[in-house]
């Protein structure tokens, strides 16, 4: 029993001497995790901001310059606008395919 007690005491003392190293390792891992998350979030944000700015710029430039509708810049701008509208509809949960019936009169739609 005495030997087991000494072994437990030794293990406890040994763990206490290792803890500063574990704290250092834990802090290092937390720092790496924070930096990694920061890089992922800001690279995604930068991509989205660049996509919005460059797509809008290509659409505006093509519309202002009066380019032919078959020019690559004009087509890129139109494609960008279509994708942007689709993303907006998806984000807000709209389908865009629900069209009221032409025969329905105001106030006489489906009221059940």
PDB file of C-alpha atoms in Angstrom:
ATOM      1  CA  UNK A   1       0.000   0.000   0.000  1.00  0.00           C
ATOM      2  CA  UNK A   2       2.742   2.386   0.860  1.00  0.00           C
ATOM      3  CA  UNK A   3       4.397   1.803  -2.500  1.00  0.00           C
ATOM      4  CA  UNK A   4       1.124   2.459  -4.356  1.00  0.00           C
ATOM      5  CA  UNK A   5       0.638   5.629  -2.384  1.00  0.00           C
ATOM      6  CA  UNK A   6       4.111   6.820  -3.339  1.00  0.00           C
ATOM      7  CA  UNK A   7       3.485   5.943  -6.993  1.00  0.00           C
ATOM      8  CA  UNK A   8       0.280   8.004  -6.980  1.00  0.00           C
ATOM      9  CA  UNK A   9       2.092  10.904  -5.329  1.00  0.00           C
ATOM     10  CA  UNK A  10       4.839  10.657  -7.927  1.00  0.00           C
ATOM     11  CA  UNK A  11       2.270  10.644 -10.748  1.00  0.00           C
ATOM     12  CA  UNK A  12       0.542  13.686  -9.265  1.00  0.00           C
ATOM     13  CA  UNK A  13       3.843  15.539  -8.923  1.00  0.00           C
ATOM     14  CA  UNK A  14       4.829  14.486 -12.413  1.00  0.00           C
ATOM     15  CA  UNK A  15       1.517  15.776 -13.833  1.00  0.00           C
ATOM     16  CA  UNK A  16       1.921  19.098 -12.021  1.00  0.00           C
ATOM     17  CA  UNK A  17       5.320  19.616 -13.629  1.00  0.00           C
ATOM     18  CA  UNK A  18       3.847  18.869 -17.069  1.00  0.00           C
ATOM     19  CA  UNK A  19       0.943  21.293 -16.765  1.00  0.00           C
ATOM     20  CA  UNK A  20       2.833  24.460 -17.720  1.00  0.00           C
ATOM     21  CA  UNK A  21       3.864  22.742 -20.942  1.00  0.00           C
ATOM     22  CA  UNK A  22       0.266  21.665 -21.555  1.00  0.00           C
ATOM     23  CA  UNK A  23      -0.919  25.231 -20.916  1.00  0.00           C
ATOM     24  CA  UNK A  24       1.619  26.494 -23.427  1.00  0.00           C
ATOM     25  CA  UNK A  25       0.510  23.886 -25.955  1.00  0.00           C
ATOM     26  CA  UNK A  26      -3.152  24.706 -25.343  1.00  0.00           C
ATOM     27  CA  UNK A  27      -2.512  28.429 -25.811  1.00  0.00           C
ATOM     28  CA  UNK A  28      -0.546  27.749 -28.994  1.00  0.00           C
ATOM     29  CA  UNK A  29      -3.310  25.581 -30.408  1.00  0.00           C
ATOM     30  CA  UNK A  30      -5.886  28.223 -29.534  1.00  0.00           C
ATOM     31  CA  UNK A  31      -3.800  30.860 -31.309  1.00  0.00           C
ATOM     32  CA  UNK A  32      -3.449  28.671 -34.416  1.00  0.00           C
ATOM     33  CA  UNK A  33      -7.186  27.970 -34.371  1.00  0.00           C
ATOM     34  CA  UNK A  34      -7.998  31.676 -34.057  1.00  0.00           C
ATOM     35  CA  UNK A  35      -5.648  32.666 -36.892  1.00  0.00           C
ATOM     36  CA  UNK A  36      -6.953  29.873 -39.121  1.00  0.00           C
ATOM     37  CA  UNK A  37     -10.570  30.879 -38.504  1.00  0.00           C
ATOM     38  CA  UNK A  38      -9.720  34.546 -39.126  1.00  0.00           C
ATOM     39  CA  UNK A  39      -8.064  33.677 -42.463  1.00  0.00           C
ATOM     40  CA  UNK A  40     -11.031  31.573 -43.574  1.00  0.00           C
ATOM     41  CA  UNK A  41     -13.622  34.192 -42.627  1.00  0.00           C
ATOM     42  CA  UNK A  42     -11.805  37.173 -44.115  1.00  0.00           C
ATOM     43  CA  UNK A  43     -10.783  35.412 -47.316  1.00  0.00           C
ATOM     44  CA  UNK A  44     -14.435  34.476 -47.876  1.00  0.00           C
ATOM     45  CA  UNK A  45     -15.569  38.023 -47.154  1.00  0.00           C
ATOM     46  CA  UNK A  46     -12.920  39.456 -49.476  1.00  0.00           C
ATOM     47  CA  UNK A  47     -14.017  37.084 -52.248  1.00  0.00           C
ATOM     48  CA  UNK A  48     -17.675  38.075 -51.862  1.00  0.00           C
ATOM     49  CA  UNK A  49     -16.906  41.807 -51.777  1.00  0.00           C
ATOM     50  CA  UNK A  50     -14.672  41.519 -54.868  1.00  0.00           C
ATOM     51  CA  UNK A  51     -17.318  39.459 -56.670  1.00  0.00           C
ATOM     52  CA  UNK A  52     -20.002  42.046 -55.957  1.00  0.00           C
ATOM     53  CA  UNK A  53     -17.806  45.017 -56.873  1.00  0.00           C
ATOM     54  CA  UNK A  54     -16.335  43.561 -60.072  1.00  0.00           C
ATOM     55  CA  UNK A  55     -19.656  42.138 -61.276  1.00  0.00           C
ATOM     56  CA  UNK A  56     -21.439  45.411 -60.701  1.00  0.00           C
ATOM     57  CA  UNK A  57     -18.586  47.322 -62.327  1.00  0.00           C
ATOM     58  CA  UNK A  58     -18.635  45.129 -65.441  1.00  0.00           C
ATOM     59  CA  UNK A  59     -22.413  45.491 -65.747  1.00  0.00           C
ATOM     60  CA  UNK A  60     -22.284  49.261 -65.229  1.00  0.00           C
ATOM     61  CA  UNK A  61     -19.345  49.793 -67.577  1.00  0.00           C
ATOM     62  CA  UNK A  62     -20.932  47.721 -70.322  1.00  0.00           C
ATOM     63  CA  UNK A  63     -24.245  49.566 -69.938  1.00  0.00           C
ATOM     64  CA  UNK A  64     -22.660  53.032 -69.822  1.00  0.00           C
ATOM     65  CA  UNK A  65     -20.206  52.422 -72.647  1.00  0.00           C
ATOM     66  CA  UNK A  66     -23.040  51.202 -74.880  1.00  0.00           C
ATOM     67  CA  UNK A  67     -21.240  48.047 -75.863  1.00  0.00           C
ATOM     68  CA  UNK A  68     -22.765  45.585 -78.229  1.00  0.00           C
ATOM     69  CA  UNK A  69     -24.959  43.026 -76.468  1.00  0.00           C
ATOM     70  CA  UNK A  70     -22.684  40.252 -77.694  1.00  0.00           C
ATOM     71  CA  UNK A  71     -19.535  41.659 -76.082  1.00  0.00           C
ATOM     72  CA  UNK A  72     -17.981  39.466 -73.372  1.00  0.00           C
ATOM     73  CA  UNK A  73     -18.105  42.253 -70.772  1.00  0.00           C
ATOM     74  CA  UNK A  74     -21.840  42.798 -71.288  1.00  0.00           C
ATOM     75  CA  UNK A  75     -22.549  39.057 -71.139  1.00  0.00           C
ATOM     76  CA  UNK A  76     -20.440  38.758 -67.971  1.00  0.00           C
ATOM     77  CA  UNK A  77     -22.407  41.599 -66.386  1.00  0.00           C
ATOM     78  CA  UNK A  78     -25.747  40.035 -67.284  1.00  0.00           C
ATOM     79  CA  UNK A  79     -24.625  36.664 -65.960  1.00  0.00           C
ATOM     80  CA  UNK A  80     -23.465  38.298 -62.752  1.00  0.00           C
ATOM     81  CA  UNK A  81     -26.799  40.051 -62.336  1.00  0.00           C
ATOM     82  CA  UNK A  82     -28.696  36.785 -62.864  1.00  0.00           C
ATOM     83  CA  UNK A  83     -26.571  34.971 -60.321  1.00  0.00           C
ATOM     84  CA  UNK A  84     -26.878  37.837 -57.825  1.00  0.00           C
ATOM     85  CA  UNK A  85     -30.674  37.877 -58.129  1.00  0.00           C
ATOM     86  CA  UNK A  86     -30.834  34.086 -57.763  1.00  0.00           C
ATOM     87  CA  UNK A  87     -28.664  34.224 -54.638  1.00  0.00           C
ATOM     88  CA  UNK A  88     -30.870  36.977 -53.216  1.00  0.00           C
ATOM     89  CA  UNK A  89     -34.014  34.957 -53.839  1.00  0.00           C
ATOM     90  CA  UNK A  90     -32.449  31.885 -52.276  1.00  0.00           C
ATOM     91  CA  UNK A  91     -31.178  33.791 -49.250  1.00  0.00           C
ATOM     92  CA  UNK A  92     -34.611  35.212 -48.477  1.00  0.00           C
ATOM     93  CA  UNK A  93     -36.413  31.940 -49.261  1.00  0.00           C
ATOM     94  CA  UNK A  94     -38.303  33.244 -52.284  1.00  0.00           C
ATOM     95  CA  UNK A  95     -38.985  31.046 -55.272  1.00  0.00           C
ATOM     96  CA  UNK A  96     -39.852  33.670 -57.889  1.00  0.00           C
ATOM     97  CA  UNK A  97     -42.089  31.160 -59.703  1.00  0.00           C
ATOM     98  CA  UNK A  98     -45.356  31.901 -57.923  1.00  0.00           C
ATOM     99  CA  UNK A  99     -47.345  34.035 -60.333  1.00  0.00           C
ATOM    100  CA  UNK A 100     -50.933  35.044 -59.643  1.00  0.00           C
ATOM    101  CA  UNK A 101     -53.524  33.697 -62.029  1.00  0.00           C
ATOM    102  CA  UNK A 102     -54.609  36.259 -64.632  1.00  0.00           C
ATOM    103  CA  UNK A 103     -58.273  35.271 -64.194  1.00  0.00           C
ATOM    104  CA  UNK A 104     -58.274  36.017 -60.453  1.00  0.00           C
ATOM    105  CA  UNK A 105     -59.740  39.355 -59.555  1.00  0.00           C
ATOM    106  CA  UNK A 106     -58.522  41.444 -56.647  1.00  0.00           C
ATOM    107  CA  UNK A 107     -59.824  39.969 -53.423  1.00  0.00           C
ATOM    108  CA  UNK A 108     -61.183  36.821 -55.112  1.00  0.00           C
ATOM    109  CA  UNK A 109     -58.050  34.670 -55.014  1.00  0.00           C
ATOM    110  CA  UNK A 110     -57.742  31.492 -52.998  1.00  0.00           C
ATOM    111  CA  UNK A 111     -59.345  32.503 -49.730  1.00  0.00           C
ATOM    112  CA  UNK A 112     -59.685  29.099 -48.107  1.00  0.00           C
TER     113      UNK A 112
END
